[in-house]
Amino acid sequence: MADPSVPELLGAAVAALGGSQRDGQVRMAEAVAQAFDNGEHLAVQAGTGTGKSLAYLVPAIARAVTDDHPVVVSTATIALQRQLVDRDLPRLADALEAVLPRRPTFALLKGRRNYLCLNKIHSGSADESDEAPQEELFEPFAASALGRDVQRLTAWAQTTDSGDRDDLKPGVPERSWSQVSVSARECLGATRCQFGIDCFAERARAVAAEADIVVTNHALLAIDAISETNVLPVHQLLVVDEAHELVDRVTSVATGELTAATLSAAVRRISRLVSPELAQRLDAASLTFGSAIHDGTPGRMDHLDDELATYLAALRDAAGAVRSAIDTAPADPKAAAARKEAVAALSEIADTAARILASFEPAIPERSDVVWLSHEDNRGSVRPVLRVAPLAVAGLLRERLFARATTVLTSATLTIGGSFDAMAGAWGLTGGAQSGDARWRGLDVGSPFAHAKAGILYVAAHLPPPGRDGTGTQAQLDEIAGLITAAGGRTLGLFSSMRAARAAAEAMRERLDTPVLCQGDDTTGALVEQFAADADTSLFGTLSLWQGVDVPGPSLSLVLIDRIPFPRPDDPLLTARQRAVSARGGNGFMAVAANHAALLLAQGAGRLLRSVDDRGVVAVLDSRMATARYAGYLRASLPPFWATTDTAKVRLALQRLRAG
């Protein structure tokens, strides 16, 4: 008897799960199977409601079970990881077990920081906070809360099977979790650690090593690509879901930073591990560097002045010298753990300082890193941070990801301006100077939604262009009030800044009879639940709502977008990328700023239709969406809604939806 085909397996899975198979889902599943067979990378845009998770999981499972080689699935959000591991994969394993040679297996794998460290807990170092003692003097409640959290985590270590932070309910702040976890650099290693056999992270890796499908996140995927050692199981097939997030997540992992607080913590860690002279050397270098960045002017650095360069070199050399002087192999486990953590912190400092200095070397014809200084608010005081990030990650992804595994990249929003080219270039599938472009193809399988019948794209062309201060004009506030009144609440307001969201929320609370929630009033999850439960309620917020809200049904009939979400003109990384494109003769604005805006607009507009029965309006309150030369490019990135600039027609449509 011949093995079942991918469409047959998909049909069996959908039937067992009680759903309905869609044409786009079948096309995607067949394309994924074909990519796995011919080694050609595949970018698939699959609109909301397509059922893309099943469309890639079914061929991935079939291939893994047949070849006895794992397929790695990477996601950007915890929510999708949980959906795959807790719902989709268990049900698929049940549904396909009878038609496959054996039952498929799966595992969830995260970075080491996400798991409890038993050595840190039992050695007593979990009781030793890295925070400065002065902070505890002025905030005794915070210090006592930290102690209570550590006690709770220590008790939880005795009962948990996973040691996974996401299984802890309720959770704890990052400051508390850091007391019971270690990074990969800080870990002693399973062979040297007295708890290596019981280690939660090692057990998770062992389970993943035997699984057919390994679910992970983009951050760990990036670490695996950057690291010289394998963090993930060796694999030849990879699926990247939420692929529109890949570049930002990899960039974040590849970003280094130096702050006075991290330097101070490192000094305290090594105070009893090395000679007083070496400790004093690092302390002096840290203090002078910290003072320099505190007094520095925030913004991108095109040149490194001699004074800061001297301080960075002194910091690099001092951290390196102290690191070399620390014995990392003492017999006492507690001492070994403390020294490994100290060495990890010193390595991070020395490597980041060296990287910043190297990025300004005159021998480098074209800078590959961007350096900038930020002055961030830290509970009313200034927190200076010197950061270094890659100008682009295309080369890294091309050489360390796509060269190693046949990759399927998928999302509901991958085409920008109607083409895959922008995303393919950012990923590194195109533009390879030496080895040429990778073999890839793009496929848009569409959406089960009839966008032109179910949704309206309304551009308020009569409004004046938005101002520079980030808050709405009186005319825009009038427009918001009129639209929400017509909709009877039911509105998700997506704003370009928290300042604009709060100002609009305050104004609407005074003018409307229906409730208005604003991000920051409670946790985002609680606000979304409240919004979904009451159709009269509106919810205003910023970036996380643009991408993280899934509210089908009558509670969401209107998506308001206050302005085209161009990057901030003072964003150091995006402006550097824009300038680099312009220097090569390209259009930096379109390649960076317009693409950034188009992707966010597509994500925001995607909040409207979440089921085939949904109806509603996406209202863009930025007249440039109708009048600017780039307007057509931005609209081509959105679903094919029926478009209008007629306010009266839109309000009538919202009133009809409200009436039911």
XYZ file of C-alpha atoms in Angstrom:
660
model
C 0.000 0.000 0.000
C 1.419 3.402 -1.026
C 2.139 6.011 1.599
C -0.643 8.627 1.853
C -0.021 11.908 0.008
C 0.187 15.226 1.827
C -3.338 16.280 0.707
C -4.664 12.937 1.970
C -2.893 13.390 5.306
C -4.187 16.946 5.543
C -7.714 15.753 4.780
C -7.478 13.089 7.471
C -6.193 15.638 9.976
C -8.877 18.212 9.206
C -11.609 15.570 9.355
C -10.369 14.276 12.700
C -10.179 17.790 14.108
C -13.686 18.640 12.957
C -12.719 21.521 10.676
C -13.143 22.248 6.995
C -10.338 22.032 4.476
C -9.633 25.165 2.446
C -8.075 25.481 -1.002
C -5.314 27.791 0.261
C -4.462 25.332 3.007
C -4.059 22.485 0.504
C -1.938 24.627 -1.826
C 0.305 25.643 1.041
C 0.721 22.082 2.335
C 1.671 20.837 -1.131
C 4.136 23.716 -1.585
C 5.770 23.011 1.783
C 6.157 19.317 0.906
C 7.642 20.247 -2.459
C 10.128 22.652 -0.849
C 11.244 19.935 1.568
C 11.736 17.588 -1.385
C 13.659 19.898 -3.731
C 15.597 21.950 -1.165
C 14.163 25.259 -2.378
C 13.375 27.858 0.288
C 9.728 28.916 0.339
C 8.030 32.137 1.490
C 4.274 31.648 1.970
C 1.809 34.403 2.690
C -1.292 32.787 4.172
C -4.080 35.091 5.279
C -5.873 34.775 8.602
C -8.256 31.819 8.564
C -6.208 29.788 6.070
C -5.176 27.237 8.668
C -1.467 27.667 7.964
C -0.341 25.850 11.122
C -1.847 22.587 9.871
C -0.630 23.350 6.360
C 3.016 23.245 7.452
C 2.734 20.837 10.386
C 1.223 17.985 8.350
C 4.023 17.830 5.706
C 6.606 18.450 8.437
C 5.313 15.522 10.494
C 5.123 13.261 7.438
C 8.696 14.069 6.466
C 10.103 13.750 10.014
C 8.442 10.382 10.635
C 9.501 9.022 7.246
C 13.140 10.186 7.397
C 13.676 9.975 11.178
C 15.130 13.489 11.091
C 13.628 16.377 13.066
C 11.899 19.426 11.629
C 12.327 22.619 13.647
C 9.414 25.066 13.875
C 10.271 28.569 15.098
C 7.711 31.139 16.251
C 7.892 34.713 17.521
C 5.287 34.593 20.277
C 4.660 32.449 23.330
C 0.973 32.303 22.375
C 1.693 30.501 19.109
C 4.218 28.184 20.758
C 1.569 27.180 23.267
C -1.052 26.742 20.560
C 1.246 24.393 18.664
C 2.445 22.353 21.644
C -0.717 22.285 23.758
C -3.354 22.026 21.041
C -2.307 21.497 17.421
C 0.459 18.927 17.756
C -1.257 16.621 20.307
C -4.406 16.529 18.190
C -2.410 15.933 15.001
C -0.458 13.113 16.636
C -3.768 11.427 17.492
C -5.255 12.077 14.061
C -2.266 10.860 12.001
C -1.040 7.969 14.134
C -3.143 5.417 12.245
C -1.996 6.515 8.763
C 1.729 7.032 9.488
C 4.387 4.386 10.183
C 4.443 5.442 13.844
C 3.059 8.049 16.200
C 4.796 11.406 15.722
C 6.501 13.049 18.701
C 7.106 16.693 19.494
C 8.856 18.913 22.040
C 9.136 22.558 23.063
C 12.661 23.956 23.467
C 13.585 27.401 24.789
C 16.737 29.205 25.805
C 18.439 28.192 29.041
C 17.314 31.408 30.756
C 13.716 30.135 30.600
C 14.409 27.204 32.956
C 15.157 27.065 36.682
C 18.809 26.387 37.529
C 18.948 23.818 40.326
C 22.601 24.537 41.035
C 21.907 28.226 41.551
C 18.995 27.431 43.853
C 20.707 24.780 45.954
C 24.106 26.463 46.130
C 22.536 29.459 47.859
C 23.481 32.009 45.196
C 19.788 32.530 44.458
C 19.603 34.423 47.737
C 22.243 36.902 46.597
C 20.737 39.729 44.561
C 22.751 41.421 41.823
C 21.023 44.714 42.619
C 23.042 47.443 44.289
C 22.683 47.472 48.091
C 21.828 51.198 47.973
C 18.649 50.448 46.010
C 17.475 48.072 48.713
C 18.006 50.773 51.361
C 15.659 53.123 49.554
C 13.205 50.431 48.394
C 12.798 47.942 51.251
C 9.499 46.691 49.829
C 11.176 45.759 46.534
C 13.894 43.913 48.427
C 11.395 41.972 50.541
C 9.307 41.188 47.443
C 12.431 39.772 45.794
C 13.064 37.548 48.810
C 9.486 36.274 48.783
C 9.715 35.499 45.080
C 12.959 33.576 45.522
C 11.433 31.550 48.368
C 8.431 30.754 46.189
C 10.620 29.755 43.241
C 12.769 27.570 45.479
C 9.654 25.750 46.688
C 8.328 25.464 43.134
C 11.581 23.789 42.079
C 10.574 20.827 44.273
C 7.219 20.282 42.536
C 7.573 21.364 38.902
C 8.243 18.790 36.193
C 9.429 21.299 33.595
C 11.126 24.163 35.456
C 9.806 26.287 32.574
C 9.081 29.896 33.524
C 5.891 29.927 31.472
C 4.473 27.130 33.638
C 4.756 29.286 36.770
C 1.365 30.817 37.610
C 1.303 33.628 38.514
C 4.639 34.731 37.131
C 7.387 36.781 38.744
C 9.309 39.879 37.583
C 12.493 39.487 35.563
C 14.579 40.642 38.536
C 13.273 37.731 40.622
C 13.585 35.126 37.867
C 17.203 36.105 37.200
C 18.069 34.954 40.729
C 17.202 31.331 39.867
C 18.282 31.074 36.227
C 21.493 31.243 34.222
C 22.415 32.067 30.646
C 24.241 29.598 28.422
C 27.484 31.482 29.140
C 26.942 31.221 32.897
C 26.038 27.512 32.909
C 28.646 25.144 34.339
C 27.716 22.433 31.854
C 25.989 19.131 32.547
C 29.209 17.190 33.105
C 30.600 19.611 35.707
C 27.354 20.491 37.497
C 26.294 18.399 40.486
C 22.670 18.728 39.270
C 23.451 17.964 35.631
C 21.355 14.784 35.585
C 18.264 16.568 36.949
C 18.791 19.860 35.085
C 15.523 21.131 33.604
C 17.227 22.726 30.585
C 19.242 19.571 29.841
C 16.137 17.386 30.161
C 14.289 19.651 27.715
C 17.195 19.382 25.273
C 17.269 15.600 25.638
C 13.546 15.335 24.866
C 13.942 17.677 21.892
C 16.838 15.598 20.547
C 14.482 12.625 20.140
C 11.420 14.517 18.844
C 10.117 14.653 15.291
C 8.912 18.253 15.588
C 10.869 20.695 17.758
C 9.055 23.953 18.513
C 11.283 26.882 19.475
C 11.393 30.672 19.216
C 13.148 33.126 16.923
C 15.545 34.206 19.677
C 16.865 30.674 20.239
C 16.966 30.154 16.484
C 19.180 33.240 16.239
C 21.417 32.054 19.083
C 21.778 28.693 17.332
C 22.778 30.472 14.112
C 25.259 32.813 15.818
C 26.747 30.280 18.242
C 29.620 28.003 17.338
C 27.875 25.108 19.087
C 24.521 23.513 18.290
C 21.804 24.805 20.609
C 19.002 23.165 18.644
C 19.020 19.546 17.430
C 20.843 19.135 14.129
C 18.244 19.616 11.397
C 17.967 20.080 7.652
C 14.358 21.319 7.547
C 13.065 24.489 9.214
C 9.711 26.292 9.376
C 9.692 29.942 10.472
C 6.171 31.009 11.425
C 5.449 34.692 12.131
C 8.346 35.242 9.727
C 7.656 38.977 9.469
C 9.214 39.174 12.971
C 12.409 37.273 12.121
C 14.693 40.203 11.261
C 13.779 42.194 14.382
C 14.186 39.184 16.705
C 17.568 38.217 15.233
C 18.709 41.847 15.409
C 17.706 41.968 19.079
C 19.756 38.852 19.883
C 22.752 40.272 18.015
C 22.605 43.603 19.886
C 25.111 44.299 22.652
C 24.876 46.965 25.346
C 26.914 48.521 28.137
C 25.349 50.223 31.167
C 26.680 51.527 34.451
C 24.441 49.058 36.319
C 25.808 45.959 34.561
C 29.375 47.180 35.078
C 28.715 47.809 38.771
C 27.219 44.327 39.151
C 30.303 42.801 37.516
C 32.590 44.697 39.889
C 30.679 43.370 42.906
C 30.798 39.816 41.536
C 34.584 39.763 41.177
C 35.484 41.649 44.355
C 36.474 38.461 46.229
C 37.652 36.449 43.223
C 40.744 38.411 42.145
C 43.430 40.607 43.649
C 42.450 44.058 44.983
C 44.568 45.660 42.253
C 42.631 43.958 39.433
C 39.270 44.650 41.091
C 40.229 48.313 41.500
C 41.301 48.488 37.854
C 37.908 47.264 36.640
C 36.090 49.532 39.098
C 37.997 52.606 37.901
C 37.418 51.758 34.222
C 33.707 51.206 34.902
C 33.292 54.494 36.774
C 35.006 56.620 34.129
C 33.069 54.939 31.320
C 29.772 55.295 33.216
C 30.424 58.988 33.797
C 31.254 59.514 30.117
C 28.025 58.001 28.798
C 26.002 59.803 31.487
C 27.339 63.133 30.207
C 27.213 62.134 26.527
C 24.673 63.330 23.957
C 22.091 60.663 23.068
C 21.833 59.531 19.470
C 23.640 57.566 16.782
C 27.417 57.805 16.744
C 28.998 58.320 13.344
C 32.381 58.968 14.919
C 33.955 57.815 18.188
C 35.706 60.641 20.007
C 39.152 59.949 21.424
C 38.045 60.251 25.051
C 35.274 57.642 24.812
C 37.515 55.393 22.721
C 40.136 55.525 25.495
C 37.542 54.631 28.146
C 36.198 51.748 26.038
C 39.685 50.365 25.466
C 40.442 50.587 29.207
C 37.158 48.810 29.986
C 37.844 46.084 27.409
C 41.357 45.485 28.712
C 40.366 45.557 32.393
C 37.480 43.123 31.891
C 39.723 40.829 29.868
C 42.488 40.885 32.472
C 40.106 40.106 35.341
C 38.488 37.341 33.324
C 41.859 35.695 32.696
C 42.710 35.805 36.393
C 39.629 33.910 37.585
C 39.955 30.183 38.222
C 36.760 28.637 36.768
C 37.420 25.088 37.969
C 37.346 25.074 41.777
C 36.134 21.947 43.549
C 33.310 23.701 45.410
C 30.125 23.778 43.220
C 28.922 27.096 44.666
C 32.295 28.708 43.964
C 32.354 27.244 40.452
C 28.904 28.644 39.674
C 29.746 32.106 41.022
C 32.975 32.214 39.031
C 31.313 31.045 35.828
C 28.692 33.787 36.169
C 31.414 36.373 36.791
C 33.394 35.214 33.746
C 30.245 35.351 31.600
C 29.550 38.941 32.692
C 33.161 39.958 32.048
C 33.156 38.308 28.619
C 30.016 40.210 27.683
C 31.616 43.499 28.731
C 34.949 42.864 27.017
C 33.363 41.544 23.811
C 30.872 44.423 23.531
C 33.512 47.079 24.165
C 35.798 45.443 21.591
C 32.947 45.241 19.074
C 32.133 48.950 19.468
C 35.774 49.918 19.023
C 36.157 47.648 15.980
C 33.124 49.153 14.274
C 34.965 52.504 14.035
C 38.256 51.083 12.741
C 39.381 53.117 9.687
C 40.503 49.901 7.977
C 36.858 48.787 7.708
C 35.561 50.253 4.414
C 31.876 49.828 5.241
C 30.555 49.677 8.784
C 28.525 46.592 9.594
C 27.436 47.769 13.059
C 25.494 50.778 14.301
C 26.405 52.359 17.654
C 24.176 54.710 19.609
C 23.730 56.176 23.063
C 20.322 56.241 24.769
C 19.286 58.047 27.936
C 16.341 56.039 29.227
C 14.030 56.812 32.116
C 14.632 54.548 35.103
C 12.061 55.346 37.789
C 12.667 59.070 37.449
C 16.433 58.928 36.917
C 18.520 58.715 33.747
C 19.789 55.298 32.669
C 22.453 55.754 29.960
C 22.928 52.781 27.615
C 25.548 52.412 24.881
C 24.326 49.915 22.280
C 25.762 48.245 19.210
C 23.620 46.380 16.682
C 24.116 44.969 13.190
C 23.239 47.296 10.334
C 21.620 44.272 8.655
C 21.216 40.583 9.462
C 20.742 39.415 5.870
C 24.277 38.073 5.582
C 24.075 36.267 8.905
C 20.779 34.609 7.977
C 22.039 33.704 4.499
C 25.223 32.055 5.752
C 24.109 30.593 9.082
C 20.448 29.748 8.526
C 19.534 29.257 4.879
C 22.836 27.594 3.988
C 22.214 24.943 6.662
C 18.516 24.110 6.322
C 15.767 24.228 3.733
C 13.490 26.881 5.168
C 9.776 27.661 4.896
C 8.944 31.206 6.011
C 5.279 32.004 6.562
C 3.009 34.713 7.924
C -0.257 36.443 7.106
C 1.790 39.517 6.088
C 4.888 38.961 3.950
C 4.215 40.913 0.755
C 5.062 44.610 0.950
C 3.790 46.763 -1.861
C 2.387 43.563 -3.368
C 5.769 41.795 -3.602
C 7.914 39.395 -1.544
C 11.091 41.180 -2.651
C 11.472 43.492 0.355
C 11.195 40.682 2.894
C 13.426 38.380 0.828
C 16.124 41.050 0.756
C 15.911 41.680 4.512
C 16.163 37.929 5.186
C 19.158 37.503 2.881
C 17.483 35.297 0.284
C 18.545 37.910 -2.295
C 21.525 40.216 -2.491
C 24.317 37.704 -1.860
C 27.436 39.377 -3.262
C 29.700 36.323 -3.313
C 27.595 33.174 -3.406
C 24.654 34.672 -5.283
C 21.002 34.511 -4.355
C 19.524 31.495 -2.599
C 17.021 29.304 -4.442
C 13.604 30.403 -3.232
C 10.114 31.185 -4.378
C 7.196 33.136 -2.989
C 3.610 31.921 -2.821
C 0.508 33.838 -1.739
C -2.270 31.343 -1.022
C -4.767 34.099 -0.337
C -7.382 34.159 2.363
C -10.782 32.519 2.907
C -12.172 35.992 3.606
C -14.005 37.996 0.927
C -12.255 41.202 1.889
C -14.013 43.481 -0.595
C -17.427 42.383 0.729
C -16.530 42.010 4.397
C -14.401 45.087 4.993
C -14.044 48.751 4.119
C -10.762 50.664 3.973
C -11.617 54.237 4.863
C -8.996 56.967 4.509
C -9.955 60.280 6.109
C -8.608 62.336 3.214
C -10.270 65.540 4.464
C -8.190 65.671 7.658
C -5.028 67.785 7.807
C -1.775 65.775 7.846
C -0.797 64.705 11.374
C 1.453 67.035 13.330
C 4.880 66.304 14.723
C 3.886 66.322 18.398
C 2.391 62.814 18.243
C -1.069 63.751 19.514
C -4.230 64.088 17.450
C -5.647 67.369 16.182
C -9.117 68.504 17.210
C -10.384 67.486 13.772
C -8.950 63.991 14.227
C -10.524 63.654 17.688
C -13.862 64.716 16.205
C -13.453 62.035 13.535
C -12.642 59.372 16.149
C -15.679 60.310 18.244
C -17.989 60.227 15.230
C -16.768 56.835 14.036
C -16.913 55.194 17.479
C -20.399 56.603 18.063
C -21.557 55.143 14.741
C -19.997 51.787 15.633
C -21.417 51.794 19.169
C -17.999 51.151 20.697
C -16.556 47.953 19.177
C -13.338 49.805 18.302
C -9.662 48.891 18.437
C -7.628 52.082 18.284
C -4.048 51.591 17.085
C -1.820 54.586 17.770
C 1.722 55.487 16.821
C 2.698 56.303 20.423
C 1.450 55.781 23.965
C 1.194 59.546 24.334
C -1.258 59.699 21.429
C -3.218 56.679 22.708
C -3.591 58.149 26.203
C -4.569 61.592 24.915
C -7.229 60.106 22.628
C -8.544 57.826 25.379
C -8.905 60.732 27.805
C -10.701 62.828 25.190
C -13.078 60.001 24.241
C -13.936 59.227 27.865
C -15.213 62.789 28.180
C -17.175 62.694 24.921
C -18.568 59.173 24.609
C -21.146 57.181 26.548
C -19.369 53.875 25.825
C -16.333 52.609 27.806
C -12.808 53.296 26.549
C -9.868 51.232 27.799
C -6.242 52.229 27.274
C -3.122 50.103 27.252
C -1.401 50.482 30.602
C -4.649 50.523 32.602
C -4.073 46.811 33.255
C -2.074 43.971 31.704
C -2.550 43.764 27.954
C -4.081 40.282 28.240
C -6.651 41.433 30.798
C -7.572 44.470 28.687
C -8.070 42.366 25.557
C -10.286 39.944 27.504
C -12.380 42.829 28.819
C -12.605 44.345 25.329
C -13.703 41.044 23.782
C -16.320 40.423 26.482
C -18.181 43.727 26.042
C -19.181 44.844 22.555
C -19.718 48.446 23.710
C -16.085 48.790 24.796
C -13.232 50.358 22.837
C -9.534 49.628 23.418
C -6.722 52.043 22.571
C -3.040 51.188 22.536
C 0.191 50.957 20.625
C 2.620 48.426 19.141
C 1.687 45.162 20.902
C -1.965 45.693 19.940
C -1.035 46.190 16.287
C 0.124 42.574 16.162
C -1.246 40.714 19.160
C -5.049 41.010 19.191
C -7.311 38.192 17.992
C -10.940 39.145 18.711
C -13.425 37.612 16.276
C -17.109 38.536 16.370
C -19.072 41.740 17.009
C -16.753 43.127 19.686
C -14.440 44.415 16.960
C -16.101 46.190 14.042
C -13.772 49.169 13.664
C -9.979 49.382 13.568
C -8.731 52.965 13.922
C -5.176 53.824 12.828
C -4.189 57.336 13.838
C -1.288 57.799 11.413
C 0.956 55.945 8.987
C 3.390 54.111 11.324
C 6.667 55.356 9.903
C 9.676 54.754 12.178
C 10.641 57.590 14.490
C 13.063 59.985 12.769
C 15.437 59.542 15.719
C 15.436 55.718 15.572
C 19.200 55.125 15.261
C 19.099 51.690 13.673
C 16.411 52.290 11.060
C 17.790 55.696 10.080
C 21.249 54.146 9.682
C 19.776 51.443 7.454
C 17.932 54.084 5.449
C 21.120 56.083 4.965
C 23.048 52.965 3.929
C 20.515 52.221 1.171
C 20.698 55.817 -0.051
C 24.515 55.683 -0.083
C 24.332 52.698 -2.441
C 22.098 54.659 -4.816
C 18.781 53.218 -3.634
C 15.707 54.900 -2.231
C 16.327 54.725 1.501
C 12.920 56.084 2.427
C 11.023 53.477 0.419
C 13.360 50.590 1.263
C 13.279 51.165 5.017
C 10.711 53.685 6.257
C 7.927 52.848 3.795
C 8.505 49.093 4.138
C 8.429 49.392 7.942
C 5.150 51.319 7.745
C 3.621 48.963 5.180
C 4.303 45.892 7.303
C 2.797 47.458 10.430
C -0.226 48.718 8.488
C -0.844 45.204 7.171
C -0.538 43.804 10.690
C -2.894 46.424 12.094
C -5.487 45.993 9.355
C -5.294 42.243 9.929
C -6.928 42.704 13.353
C -10.318 43.366 11.687
C -11.346 40.086 10.068
C -10.585 37.102 12.294
C -13.373 34.776 11.130
C -15.361 34.355 7.908
C -18.413 35.969 9.516
C -16.638 39.169 10.604
C -17.502 42.521 9.029
C -16.140 45.987 9.639
C -14.049 49.039 8.782
C -10.334 49.876 8.877
C -10.132 53.663 9.232
C -6.798 55.385 8.574
C -6.928 58.935 9.929
C -3.868 60.092 8.009
C -4.689 61.908 4.776
C -1.243 61.063 3.356
C -2.623 57.559 2.800
C -4.694 59.116 -0.013
C -2.500 61.964 -1.224
C 1.199 61.054 -0.863
C 3.229 59.608 -3.726
C 3.860 56.446 -1.700
C 0.169 55.948 -0.814
C -0.437 53.366 -3.540
C 2.543 51.334 -2.354
C 1.189 51.266 1.195
C -2.342 50.361 0.077
C -0.953 47.506 -2.030
C 0.339 45.954 1.210
C -3.171 45.814 2.724
C -5.922 43.259 2.147
C -8.177 44.106 -0.836
C -10.902 45.883 1.143
C -13.459 48.091 -0.589
C -11.902 51.549 -0.393
C -13.536 54.934 0.170
C -12.848 58.440 1.482
C -16.553 59.171 2.082
C -17.154 59.732 5.805
C -20.943 59.561 5.538
C -20.902 56.170 3.807
C -18.564 54.727 6.426
C -20.663 55.932 9.350
C -23.815 54.485 7.757
C -22.044 51.158 7.264
C -20.965 51.115 10.917
C -24.498 51.952 12.054
C -25.864 49.037 10.000
C -23.302 46.691 11.533
C -24.243 47.946 14.984
C -27.934 47.290 14.288
C -27.055 43.729 13.429
